[in-house]
Short mmCIF file of C-alpha atoms and ligand atoms in Angstrom, two decimals:
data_model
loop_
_atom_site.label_atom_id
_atom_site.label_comp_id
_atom_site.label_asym_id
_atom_site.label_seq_id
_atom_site.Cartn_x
_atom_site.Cartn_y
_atom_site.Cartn_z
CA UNK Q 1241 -47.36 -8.32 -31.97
CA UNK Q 1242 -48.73 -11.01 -29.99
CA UNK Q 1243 -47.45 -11.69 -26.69
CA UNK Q 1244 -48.29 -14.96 -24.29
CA UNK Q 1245 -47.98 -14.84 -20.74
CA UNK Q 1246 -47.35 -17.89 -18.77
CA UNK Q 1247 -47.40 -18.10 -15.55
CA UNK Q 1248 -47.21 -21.76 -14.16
CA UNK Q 1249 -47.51 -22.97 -10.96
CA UNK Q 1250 -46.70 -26.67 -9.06
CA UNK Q 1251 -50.47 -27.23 -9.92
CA UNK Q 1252 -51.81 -24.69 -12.19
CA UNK Q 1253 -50.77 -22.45 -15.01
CA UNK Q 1254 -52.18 -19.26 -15.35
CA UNK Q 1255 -52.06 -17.50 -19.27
CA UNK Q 1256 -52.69 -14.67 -20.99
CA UNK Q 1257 -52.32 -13.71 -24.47
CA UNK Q 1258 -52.27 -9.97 -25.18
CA UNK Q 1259 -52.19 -7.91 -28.43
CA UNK Q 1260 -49.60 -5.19 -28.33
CA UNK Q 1261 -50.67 -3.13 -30.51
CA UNK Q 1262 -53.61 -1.85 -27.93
CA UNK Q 1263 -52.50 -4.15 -25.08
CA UNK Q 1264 -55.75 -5.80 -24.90
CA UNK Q 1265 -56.31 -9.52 -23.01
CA UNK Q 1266 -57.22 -11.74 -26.64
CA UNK Q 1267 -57.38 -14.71 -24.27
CA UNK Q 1268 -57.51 -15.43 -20.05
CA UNK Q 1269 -57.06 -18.70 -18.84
CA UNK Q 1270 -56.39 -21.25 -15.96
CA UNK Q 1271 -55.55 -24.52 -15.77
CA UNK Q 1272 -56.17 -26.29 -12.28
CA UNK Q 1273 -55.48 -29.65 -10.28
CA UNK Q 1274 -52.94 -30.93 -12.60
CA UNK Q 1275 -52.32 -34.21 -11.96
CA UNK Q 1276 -55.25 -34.76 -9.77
CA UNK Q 1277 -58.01 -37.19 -10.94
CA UNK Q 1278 -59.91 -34.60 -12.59
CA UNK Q 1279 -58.31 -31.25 -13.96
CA UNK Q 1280 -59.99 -27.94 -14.68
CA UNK Q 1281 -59.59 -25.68 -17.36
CA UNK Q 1282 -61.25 -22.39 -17.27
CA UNK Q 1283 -60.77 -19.66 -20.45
CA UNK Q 1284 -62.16 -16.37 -21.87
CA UNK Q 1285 -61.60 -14.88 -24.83
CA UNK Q 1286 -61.82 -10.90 -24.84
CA UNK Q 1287 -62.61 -10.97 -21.39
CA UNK Q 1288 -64.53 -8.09 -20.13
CA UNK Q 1289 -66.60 -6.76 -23.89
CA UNK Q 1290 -69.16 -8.14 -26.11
CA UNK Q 1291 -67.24 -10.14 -27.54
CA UNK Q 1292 -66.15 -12.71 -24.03
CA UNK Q 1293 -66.68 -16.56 -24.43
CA UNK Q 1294 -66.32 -18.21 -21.46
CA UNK Q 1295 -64.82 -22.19 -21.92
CA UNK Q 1296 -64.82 -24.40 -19.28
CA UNK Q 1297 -63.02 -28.17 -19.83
CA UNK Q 1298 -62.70 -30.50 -16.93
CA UNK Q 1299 -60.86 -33.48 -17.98
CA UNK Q 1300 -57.35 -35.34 -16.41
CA UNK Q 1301 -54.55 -33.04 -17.47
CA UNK Q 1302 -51.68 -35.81 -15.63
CA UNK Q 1303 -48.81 -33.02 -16.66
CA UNK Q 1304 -47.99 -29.80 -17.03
CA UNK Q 1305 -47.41 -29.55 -20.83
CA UNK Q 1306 -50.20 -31.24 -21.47
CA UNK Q 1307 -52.69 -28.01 -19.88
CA UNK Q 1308 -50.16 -25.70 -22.04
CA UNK Q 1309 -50.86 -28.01 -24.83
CA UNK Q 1310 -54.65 -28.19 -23.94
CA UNK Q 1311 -54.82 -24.07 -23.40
CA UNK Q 1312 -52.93 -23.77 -26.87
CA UNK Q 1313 -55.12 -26.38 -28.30
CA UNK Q 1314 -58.50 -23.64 -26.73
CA UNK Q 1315 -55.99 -20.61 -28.01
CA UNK Q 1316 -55.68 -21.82 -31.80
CA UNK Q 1317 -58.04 -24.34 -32.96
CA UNK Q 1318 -61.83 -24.96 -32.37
CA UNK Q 1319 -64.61 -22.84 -32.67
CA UNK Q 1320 -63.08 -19.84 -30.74
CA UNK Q 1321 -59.40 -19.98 -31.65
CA UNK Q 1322 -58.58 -16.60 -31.76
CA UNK Q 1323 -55.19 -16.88 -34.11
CA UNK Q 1324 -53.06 -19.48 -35.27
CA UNK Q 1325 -49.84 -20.48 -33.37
CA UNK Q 1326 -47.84 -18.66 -35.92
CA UNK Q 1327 -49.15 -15.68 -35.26
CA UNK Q 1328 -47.95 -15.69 -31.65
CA UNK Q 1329 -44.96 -13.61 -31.22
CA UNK Q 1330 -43.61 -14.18 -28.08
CA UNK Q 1331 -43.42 -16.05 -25.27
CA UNK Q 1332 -43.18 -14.11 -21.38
CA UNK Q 1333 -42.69 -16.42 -18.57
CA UNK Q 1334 -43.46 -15.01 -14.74
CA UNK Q 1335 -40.32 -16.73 -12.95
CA UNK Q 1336 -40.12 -15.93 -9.04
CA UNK Q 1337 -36.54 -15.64 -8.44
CA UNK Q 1338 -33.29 -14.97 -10.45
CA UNK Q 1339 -30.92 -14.40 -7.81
CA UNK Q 1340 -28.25 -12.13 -8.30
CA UNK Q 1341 -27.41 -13.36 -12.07
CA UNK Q 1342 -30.35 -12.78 -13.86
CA UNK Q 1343 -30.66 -9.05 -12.49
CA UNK Q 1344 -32.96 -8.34 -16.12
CA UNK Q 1345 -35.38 -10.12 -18.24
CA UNK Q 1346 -33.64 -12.85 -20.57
CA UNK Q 1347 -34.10 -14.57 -23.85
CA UNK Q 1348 -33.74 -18.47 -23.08
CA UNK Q 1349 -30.73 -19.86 -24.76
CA UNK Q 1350 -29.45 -23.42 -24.54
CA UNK Q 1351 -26.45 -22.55 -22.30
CA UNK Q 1352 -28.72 -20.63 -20.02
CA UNK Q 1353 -29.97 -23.75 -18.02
CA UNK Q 1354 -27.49 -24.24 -15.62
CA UNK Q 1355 -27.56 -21.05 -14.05
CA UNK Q 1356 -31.22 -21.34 -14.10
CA UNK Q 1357 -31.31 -24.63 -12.57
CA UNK Q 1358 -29.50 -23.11 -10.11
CA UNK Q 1359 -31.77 -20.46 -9.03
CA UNK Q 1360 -34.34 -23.50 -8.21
CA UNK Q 1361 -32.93 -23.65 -4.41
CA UNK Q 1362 -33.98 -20.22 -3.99
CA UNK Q 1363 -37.62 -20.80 -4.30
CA UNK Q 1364 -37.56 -24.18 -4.51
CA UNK Q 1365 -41.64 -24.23 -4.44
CA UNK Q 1366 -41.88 -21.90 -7.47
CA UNK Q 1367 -38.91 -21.73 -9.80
CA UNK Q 1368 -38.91 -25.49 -10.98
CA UNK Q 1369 -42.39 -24.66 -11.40
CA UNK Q 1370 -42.04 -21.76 -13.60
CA UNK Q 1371 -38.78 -23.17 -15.33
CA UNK Q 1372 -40.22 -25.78 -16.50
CA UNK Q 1373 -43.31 -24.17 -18.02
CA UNK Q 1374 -40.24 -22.39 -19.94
CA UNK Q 1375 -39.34 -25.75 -20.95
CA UNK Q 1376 -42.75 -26.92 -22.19
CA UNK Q 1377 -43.19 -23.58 -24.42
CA UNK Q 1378 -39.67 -23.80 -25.88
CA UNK Q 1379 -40.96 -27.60 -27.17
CA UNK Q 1380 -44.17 -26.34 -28.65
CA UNK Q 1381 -43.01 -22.62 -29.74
CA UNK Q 1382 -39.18 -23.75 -31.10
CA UNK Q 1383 -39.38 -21.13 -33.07
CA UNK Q 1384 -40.23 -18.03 -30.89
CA UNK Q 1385 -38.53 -16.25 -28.26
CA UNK Q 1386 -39.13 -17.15 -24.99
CA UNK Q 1387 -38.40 -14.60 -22.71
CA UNK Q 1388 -37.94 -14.80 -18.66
CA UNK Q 1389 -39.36 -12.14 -16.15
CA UNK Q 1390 -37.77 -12.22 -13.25
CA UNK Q 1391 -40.03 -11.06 -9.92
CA UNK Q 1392 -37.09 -10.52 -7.98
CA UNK Q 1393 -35.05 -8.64 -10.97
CA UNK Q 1394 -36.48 -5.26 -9.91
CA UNK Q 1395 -34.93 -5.01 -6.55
CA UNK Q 1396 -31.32 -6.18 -7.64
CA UNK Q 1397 -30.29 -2.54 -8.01
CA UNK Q 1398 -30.62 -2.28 -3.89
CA UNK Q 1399 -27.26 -1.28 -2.19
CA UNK Q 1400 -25.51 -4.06 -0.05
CA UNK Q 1401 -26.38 -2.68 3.10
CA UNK Q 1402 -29.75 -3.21 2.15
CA UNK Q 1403 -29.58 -6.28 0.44
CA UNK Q 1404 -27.10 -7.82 3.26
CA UNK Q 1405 -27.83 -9.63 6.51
CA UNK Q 1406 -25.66 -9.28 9.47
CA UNK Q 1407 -24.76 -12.85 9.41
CA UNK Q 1408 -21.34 -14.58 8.74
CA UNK Q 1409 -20.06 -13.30 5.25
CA UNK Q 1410 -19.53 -16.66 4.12
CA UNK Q 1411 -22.68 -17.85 3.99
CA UNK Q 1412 -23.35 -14.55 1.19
CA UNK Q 1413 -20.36 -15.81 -0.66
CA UNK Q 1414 -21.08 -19.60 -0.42
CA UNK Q 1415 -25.12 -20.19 0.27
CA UNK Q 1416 -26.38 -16.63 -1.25
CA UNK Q 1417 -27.97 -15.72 1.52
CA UNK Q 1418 -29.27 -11.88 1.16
CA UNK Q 1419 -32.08 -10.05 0.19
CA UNK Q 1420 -33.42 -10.40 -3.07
CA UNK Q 1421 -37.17 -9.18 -2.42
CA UNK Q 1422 -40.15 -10.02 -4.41
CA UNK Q 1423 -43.57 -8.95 -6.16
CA UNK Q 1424 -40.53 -6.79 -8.53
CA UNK Q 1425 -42.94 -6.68 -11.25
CA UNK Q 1426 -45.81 -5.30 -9.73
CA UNK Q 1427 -43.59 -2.83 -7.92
CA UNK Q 1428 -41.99 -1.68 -10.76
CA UNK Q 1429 -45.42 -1.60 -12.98
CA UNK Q 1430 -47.05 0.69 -10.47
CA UNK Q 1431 -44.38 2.86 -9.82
CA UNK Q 1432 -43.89 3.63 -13.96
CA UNK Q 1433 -47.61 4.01 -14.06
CA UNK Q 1434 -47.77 6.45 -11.11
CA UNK Q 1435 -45.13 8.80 -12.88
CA UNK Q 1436 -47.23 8.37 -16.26
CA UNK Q 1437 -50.31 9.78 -14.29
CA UNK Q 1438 -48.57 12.41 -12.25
CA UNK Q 1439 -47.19 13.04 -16.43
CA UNK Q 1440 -43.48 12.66 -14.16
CA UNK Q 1441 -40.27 10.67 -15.20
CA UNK Q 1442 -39.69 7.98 -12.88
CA UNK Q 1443 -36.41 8.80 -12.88
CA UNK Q 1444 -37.15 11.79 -11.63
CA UNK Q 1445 -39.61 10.74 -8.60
CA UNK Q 1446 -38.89 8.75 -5.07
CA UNK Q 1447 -41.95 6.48 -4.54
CA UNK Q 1448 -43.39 3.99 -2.03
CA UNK Q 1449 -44.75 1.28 -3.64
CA UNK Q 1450 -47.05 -1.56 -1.06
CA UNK Q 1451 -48.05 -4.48 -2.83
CA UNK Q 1452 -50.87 -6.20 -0.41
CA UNK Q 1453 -52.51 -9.07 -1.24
CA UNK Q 1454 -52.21 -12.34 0.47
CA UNK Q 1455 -48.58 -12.08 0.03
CA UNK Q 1456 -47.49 -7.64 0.73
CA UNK Q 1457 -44.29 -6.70 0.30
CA UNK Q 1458 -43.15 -2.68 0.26
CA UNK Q 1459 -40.75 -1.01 -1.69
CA UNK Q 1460 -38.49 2.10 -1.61
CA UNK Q 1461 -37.63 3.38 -5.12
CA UNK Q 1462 -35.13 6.20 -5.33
CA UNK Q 1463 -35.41 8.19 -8.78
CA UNK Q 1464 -36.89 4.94 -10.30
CA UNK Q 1465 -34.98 2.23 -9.05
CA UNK Q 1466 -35.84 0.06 -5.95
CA UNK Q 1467 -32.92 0.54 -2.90
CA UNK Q 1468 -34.72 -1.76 -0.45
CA UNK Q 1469 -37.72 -3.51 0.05
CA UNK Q 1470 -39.40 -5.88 2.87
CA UNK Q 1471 -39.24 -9.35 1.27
CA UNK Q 1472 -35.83 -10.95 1.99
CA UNK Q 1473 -34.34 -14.09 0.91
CA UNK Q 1474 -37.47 -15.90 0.49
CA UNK Q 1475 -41.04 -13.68 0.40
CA UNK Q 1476 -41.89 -14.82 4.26
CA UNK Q 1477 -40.07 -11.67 5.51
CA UNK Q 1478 -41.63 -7.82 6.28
CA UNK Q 1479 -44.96 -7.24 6.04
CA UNK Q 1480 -48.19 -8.79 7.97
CA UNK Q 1481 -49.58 -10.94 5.31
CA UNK Q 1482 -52.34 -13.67 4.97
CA UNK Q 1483 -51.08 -16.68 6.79
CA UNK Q 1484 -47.05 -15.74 6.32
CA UNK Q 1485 -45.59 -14.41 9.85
CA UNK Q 1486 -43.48 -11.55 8.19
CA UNK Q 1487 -41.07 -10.18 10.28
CA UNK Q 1488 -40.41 -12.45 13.86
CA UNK Q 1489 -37.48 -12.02 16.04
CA UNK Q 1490 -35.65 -15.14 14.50
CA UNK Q 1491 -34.98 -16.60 17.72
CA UNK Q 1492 -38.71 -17.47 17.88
CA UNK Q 1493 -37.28 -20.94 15.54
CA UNK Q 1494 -35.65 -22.16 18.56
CA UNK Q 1495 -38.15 -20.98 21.11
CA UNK Q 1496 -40.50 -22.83 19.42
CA UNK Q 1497 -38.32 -26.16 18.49
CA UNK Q 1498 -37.23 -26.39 22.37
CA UNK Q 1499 -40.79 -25.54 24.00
CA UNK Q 1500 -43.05 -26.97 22.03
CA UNK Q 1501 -40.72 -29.89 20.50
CA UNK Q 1502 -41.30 -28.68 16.92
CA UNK Q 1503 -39.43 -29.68 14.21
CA UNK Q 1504 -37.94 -27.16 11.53
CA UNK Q 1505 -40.07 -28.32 8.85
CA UNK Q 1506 -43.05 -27.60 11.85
CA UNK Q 1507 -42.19 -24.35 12.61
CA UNK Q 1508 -41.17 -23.40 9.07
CA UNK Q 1509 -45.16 -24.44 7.92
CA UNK Q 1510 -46.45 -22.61 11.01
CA UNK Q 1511 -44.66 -19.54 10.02
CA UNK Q 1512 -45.73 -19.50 5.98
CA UNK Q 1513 -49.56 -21.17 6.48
CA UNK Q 1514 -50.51 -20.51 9.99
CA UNK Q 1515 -49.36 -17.23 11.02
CA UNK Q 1516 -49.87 -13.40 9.58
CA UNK Q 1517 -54.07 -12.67 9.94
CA UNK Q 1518 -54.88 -16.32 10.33
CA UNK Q 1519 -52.76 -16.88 13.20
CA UNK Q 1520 -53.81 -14.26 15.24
CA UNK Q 1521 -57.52 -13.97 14.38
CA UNK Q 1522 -58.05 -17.51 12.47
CA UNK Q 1523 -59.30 -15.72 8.64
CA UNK Q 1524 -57.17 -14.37 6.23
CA UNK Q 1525 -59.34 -12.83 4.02
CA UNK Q 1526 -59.85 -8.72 5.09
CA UNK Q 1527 -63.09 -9.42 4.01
CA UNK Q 1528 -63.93 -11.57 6.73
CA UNK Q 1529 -61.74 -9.87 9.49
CA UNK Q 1530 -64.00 -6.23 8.50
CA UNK Q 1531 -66.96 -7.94 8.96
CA UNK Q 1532 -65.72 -10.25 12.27
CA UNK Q 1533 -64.56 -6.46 13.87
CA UNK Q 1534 -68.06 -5.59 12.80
CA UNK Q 1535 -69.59 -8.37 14.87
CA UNK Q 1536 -67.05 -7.13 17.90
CA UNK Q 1537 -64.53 -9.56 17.24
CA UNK Q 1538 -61.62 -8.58 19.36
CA UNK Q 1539 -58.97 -10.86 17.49
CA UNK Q 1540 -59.88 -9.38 14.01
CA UNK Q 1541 -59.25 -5.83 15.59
CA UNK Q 1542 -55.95 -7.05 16.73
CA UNK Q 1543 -54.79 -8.53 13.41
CA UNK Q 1544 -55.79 -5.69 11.34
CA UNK Q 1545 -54.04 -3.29 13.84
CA UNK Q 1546 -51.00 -5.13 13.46
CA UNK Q 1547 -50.89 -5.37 10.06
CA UNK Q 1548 -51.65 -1.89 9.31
CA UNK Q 1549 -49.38 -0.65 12.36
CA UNK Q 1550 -46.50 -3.12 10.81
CA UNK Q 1551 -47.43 -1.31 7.17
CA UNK Q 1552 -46.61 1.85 8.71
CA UNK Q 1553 -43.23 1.52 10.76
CA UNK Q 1554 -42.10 0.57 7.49
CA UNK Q 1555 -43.48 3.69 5.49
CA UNK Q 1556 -41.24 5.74 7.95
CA UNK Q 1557 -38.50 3.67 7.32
CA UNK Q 1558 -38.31 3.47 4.06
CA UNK Q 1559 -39.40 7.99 4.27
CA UNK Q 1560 -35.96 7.74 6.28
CA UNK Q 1561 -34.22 5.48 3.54
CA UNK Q 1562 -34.90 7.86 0.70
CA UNK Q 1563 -35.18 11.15 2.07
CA UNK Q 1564 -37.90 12.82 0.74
CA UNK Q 1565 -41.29 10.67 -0.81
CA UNK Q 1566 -43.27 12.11 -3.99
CA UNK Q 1567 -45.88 9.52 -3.78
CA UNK Q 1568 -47.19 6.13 -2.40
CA UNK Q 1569 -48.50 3.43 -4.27
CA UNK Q 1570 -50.95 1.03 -2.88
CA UNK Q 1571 -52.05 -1.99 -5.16
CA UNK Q 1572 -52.91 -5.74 -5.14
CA UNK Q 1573 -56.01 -7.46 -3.23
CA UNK Q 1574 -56.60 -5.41 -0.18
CA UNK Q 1575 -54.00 -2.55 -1.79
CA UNK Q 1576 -56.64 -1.72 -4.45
CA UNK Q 1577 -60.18 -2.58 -2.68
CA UNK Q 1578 -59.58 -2.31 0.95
CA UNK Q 1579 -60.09 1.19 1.82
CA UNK Q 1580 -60.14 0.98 5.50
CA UNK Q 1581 -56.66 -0.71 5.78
CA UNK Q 1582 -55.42 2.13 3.54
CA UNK Q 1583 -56.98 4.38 6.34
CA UNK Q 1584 -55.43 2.96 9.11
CA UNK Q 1585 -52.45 2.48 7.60
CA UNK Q 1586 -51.85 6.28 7.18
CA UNK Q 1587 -53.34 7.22 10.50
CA UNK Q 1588 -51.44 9.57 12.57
CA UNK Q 1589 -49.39 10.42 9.65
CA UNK Q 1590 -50.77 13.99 8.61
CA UNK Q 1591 -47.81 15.71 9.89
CA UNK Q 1592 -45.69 14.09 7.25
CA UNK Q 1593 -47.66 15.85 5.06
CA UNK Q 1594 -49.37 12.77 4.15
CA UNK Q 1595 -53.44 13.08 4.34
CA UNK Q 1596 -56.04 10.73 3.34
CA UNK Q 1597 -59.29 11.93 1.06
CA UNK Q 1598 -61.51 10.06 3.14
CA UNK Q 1599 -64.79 10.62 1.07
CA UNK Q 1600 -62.14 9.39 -2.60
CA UNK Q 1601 -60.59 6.77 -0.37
CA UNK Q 1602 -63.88 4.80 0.36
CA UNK Q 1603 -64.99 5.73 -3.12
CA UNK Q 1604 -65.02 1.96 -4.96
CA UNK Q 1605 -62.84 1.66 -8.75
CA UNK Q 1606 -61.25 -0.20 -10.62
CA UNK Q 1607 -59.53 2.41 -12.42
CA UNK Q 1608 -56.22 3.93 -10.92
CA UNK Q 1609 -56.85 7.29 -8.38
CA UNK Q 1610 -55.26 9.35 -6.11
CA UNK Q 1611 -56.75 9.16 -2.42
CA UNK Q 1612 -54.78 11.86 -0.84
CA UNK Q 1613 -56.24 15.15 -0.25
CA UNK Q 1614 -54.73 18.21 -2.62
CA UNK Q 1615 -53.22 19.55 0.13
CA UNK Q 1616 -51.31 16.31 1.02
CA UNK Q 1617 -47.28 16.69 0.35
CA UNK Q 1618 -47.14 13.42 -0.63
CA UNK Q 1619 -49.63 12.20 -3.48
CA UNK Q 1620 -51.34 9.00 -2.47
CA UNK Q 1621 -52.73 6.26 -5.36
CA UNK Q 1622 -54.41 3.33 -5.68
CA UNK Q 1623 -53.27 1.86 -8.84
CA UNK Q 1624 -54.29 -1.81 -9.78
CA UNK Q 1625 -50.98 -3.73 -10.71
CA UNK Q 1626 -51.15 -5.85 -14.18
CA UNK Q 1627 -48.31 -8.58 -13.67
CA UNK Q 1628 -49.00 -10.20 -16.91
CA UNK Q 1629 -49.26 -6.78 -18.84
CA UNK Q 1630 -45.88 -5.91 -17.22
CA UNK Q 1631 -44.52 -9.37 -18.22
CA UNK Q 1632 -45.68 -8.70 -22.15
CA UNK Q 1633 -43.82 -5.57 -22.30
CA UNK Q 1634 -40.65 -6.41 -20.93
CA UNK Q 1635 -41.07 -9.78 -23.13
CA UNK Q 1636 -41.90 -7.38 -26.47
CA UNK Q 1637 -39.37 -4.72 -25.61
CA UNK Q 1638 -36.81 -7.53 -25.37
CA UNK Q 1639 -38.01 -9.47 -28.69
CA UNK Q 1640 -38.71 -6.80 -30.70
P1 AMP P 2384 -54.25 -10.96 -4.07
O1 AMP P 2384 -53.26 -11.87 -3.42
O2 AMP P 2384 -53.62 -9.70 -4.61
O3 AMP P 2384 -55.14 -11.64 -5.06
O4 AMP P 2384 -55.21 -10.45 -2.88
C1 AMP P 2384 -56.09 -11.35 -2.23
C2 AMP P 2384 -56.58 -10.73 -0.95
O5 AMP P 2384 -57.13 -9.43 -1.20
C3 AMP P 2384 -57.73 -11.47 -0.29
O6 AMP P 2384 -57.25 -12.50 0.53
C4 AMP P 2384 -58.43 -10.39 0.52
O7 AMP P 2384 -57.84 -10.31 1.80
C5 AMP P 2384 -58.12 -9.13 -0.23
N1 AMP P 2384 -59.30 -8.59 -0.91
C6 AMP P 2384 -59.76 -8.89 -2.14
N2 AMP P 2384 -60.86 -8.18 -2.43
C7 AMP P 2384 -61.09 -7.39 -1.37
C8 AMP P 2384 -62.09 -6.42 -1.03
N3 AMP P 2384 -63.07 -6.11 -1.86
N4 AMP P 2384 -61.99 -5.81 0.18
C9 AMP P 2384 -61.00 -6.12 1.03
N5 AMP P 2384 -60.04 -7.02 0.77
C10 AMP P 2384 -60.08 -7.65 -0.39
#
């Protein structure tokens, strides 16, 4: 079985298409600056053996399904076609936010669009986005099934007084307001994989799971299902992150708006693009803060204190929310590589019975390990998150 993942974005789309039976990448691509003057289209087929041919096509791609067509187009025909559109199976689409209907992976059917139109408000700058990459792939692939994968589907099994906000009920009942999380894939892909390597069910296993890239978000799963997590109604809530604030004290909107005269659409950009690492050391890229605290710079200490101290108030929260921990899951950008935040993070915390292998820790991998010491009560991992993987098996297991 053959399995394409779409991801698309308001100016990209990202694909993969995988082979099931050994869950290998047949073909990687990305298509860039749509409807800019010139548009970029980057592929490689069996990325990573001896086999890789890298493509690169810059040409105006003015819409979306024309760079699907274009990467379909690179996928089946031409010198490195690697199968024929026939042969492709199904169809998984990344989609950032169901809301509270679509609580599982779907198969797109005709009645369906409604409802999904009307998850659009909820992420208004991703769903349309990835809805209407759906779209596209239903008009070239009429035929196939195209499923839906939900990021915010994994964290729909948290209890209302996680999910709710102390605000006035109506606006649950009549805007939606309420937690719904994020990053539910990746969560859910590294906590099964962490039970597969400690050979545990998940079912059987409470787990922290920190996804921290430029967006982080952490989750508490209870016996394999999420019961809270730090991203809220929209994924600008919890943790430190690149340029995205995380958790403020909301009154900080009107401080703002009456001090400084902002507007909300101001203080709304300032608190997704100008805040998290960048606003209070000006990078946000780890990379850069390491080597600025090399250099002495006082800011990039600051912001990586922060964000590691933020990190762990909400690993004792969440040890609080479910009780007792088996293991914590670290993945994404600075999750997987970044072994001085994982460090930090965790610093102080020994008497938890959480300790940090420091020689493993700053050992570099790209291959899943535990950090903690084998004394450590808790088991700590680094385990690199595959969205797209996680998106073909969901997609399969719901075609098949
Ligand atoms: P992601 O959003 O998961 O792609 O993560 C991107 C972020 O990961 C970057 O902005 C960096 O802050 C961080 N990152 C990537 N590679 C490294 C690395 N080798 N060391 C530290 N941080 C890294």
């Amino acid at each position: 079985m053959k399995v394409l993942v779409i991801n698309s974005g308001s100016s990209s789309i990202k694909y993969q298409l995988i082979d099931m039976t050994d869950e290998s990448v047949m073909v990687s691509g990305l298509v860039e600056r749509i409807g800019e003057e010139q548009g970029v289209l980057t592929s490689k087929t069996f990325p990573g053996t001896d086999r890789e041919v890298k493509t690169k096509l810059e040409q105006p791609i003015p819409t979306h399904s024309e760079g699907l067509q274009l990467s379909i187009d690179l996928i089946c025909t031409g010198e490195n076609a690697v199968c024929t559109m026939d042969e492709i199976d199904v169809v998984g689409h990344r989609v950032v936010a169901g809301g509270e209907k679509f609580n599982h992976p779907v198969i797109i059917t005709e009645d369906m669009w409604p409802d999904l139109t009307e998850t659009e408000r909820l992420a208004p700058l991703h769903n349309p986005a990835n809805l209407g990459g759906a779209k596209d792939a239903t008009k070239l692939f009429p035929n196939v099934p195209q499923v839906l994968v939900f990021d915010t589907a994994f964290h729909q099994t948290m209890p209302p007084h996680a999910y709710m906000y102390a605000l006035p009920y109506e606006y649950y009942e009549e805007d939606h307001i309420r937690r719904y999380g994020a990053h539910g894939t990746s969560h859910k892909y590294v906590a099964n994989e962490c039970a597969s390597l400690m050979d545990k069910k998940v079912e059987d296993m409470n787990l922290i799971t920190i996804h921290m890239g430029n967006g982080a978000s952490i989750s508490a799963v209870k016996n394999g299902l999420c019961v809270d997590t730090s991203m809220g109604l929209t994924p600008l809530e919890g943790l430190v992150m690149g340029t995205r604030s995380g958790d403020v004290d909301p009154a900080v909107h009107n401080y703002l708006a009456v001090n400084r005269g902002l507007d909300i659409a101001a203080i709304d950009n300032i608190l997704h693009k100008e805040s998290g690492l960048k606003g209070l050391c000006g990078m946000n890229d780890m990379r850069d803060i390491h080597a600025a605290i090399e250099k002495g710079d006082e800011r990039a200490q600051l912001a990586l204190d922060v964000q590691t101290y933020r990190t762990r108030k909400y690993i004792g929260s969440y040890m609080a929310v479910l009780g007792s921990v088996d293991a914590i899951v670290f993945t994404a950008g600075i999750g997987e590589n970044d072994d001085i935040v994982r460090a930090e993070t965790f610093k102080g915390m020994e008497p938890f019975g959480m300790k940090i292998d420091t020689e493993i820790n700053a050992t570099r991998s790209k291959e899943a390990r535990k950090i903690s010491t084998e004394d450590s009560a808790v088991a700590i991992w680094v385990i690199p998150t595959n969205e797209e993987l996680a998106i073909a098996r969901e997609a399969m297991m719901l075609a098949k």
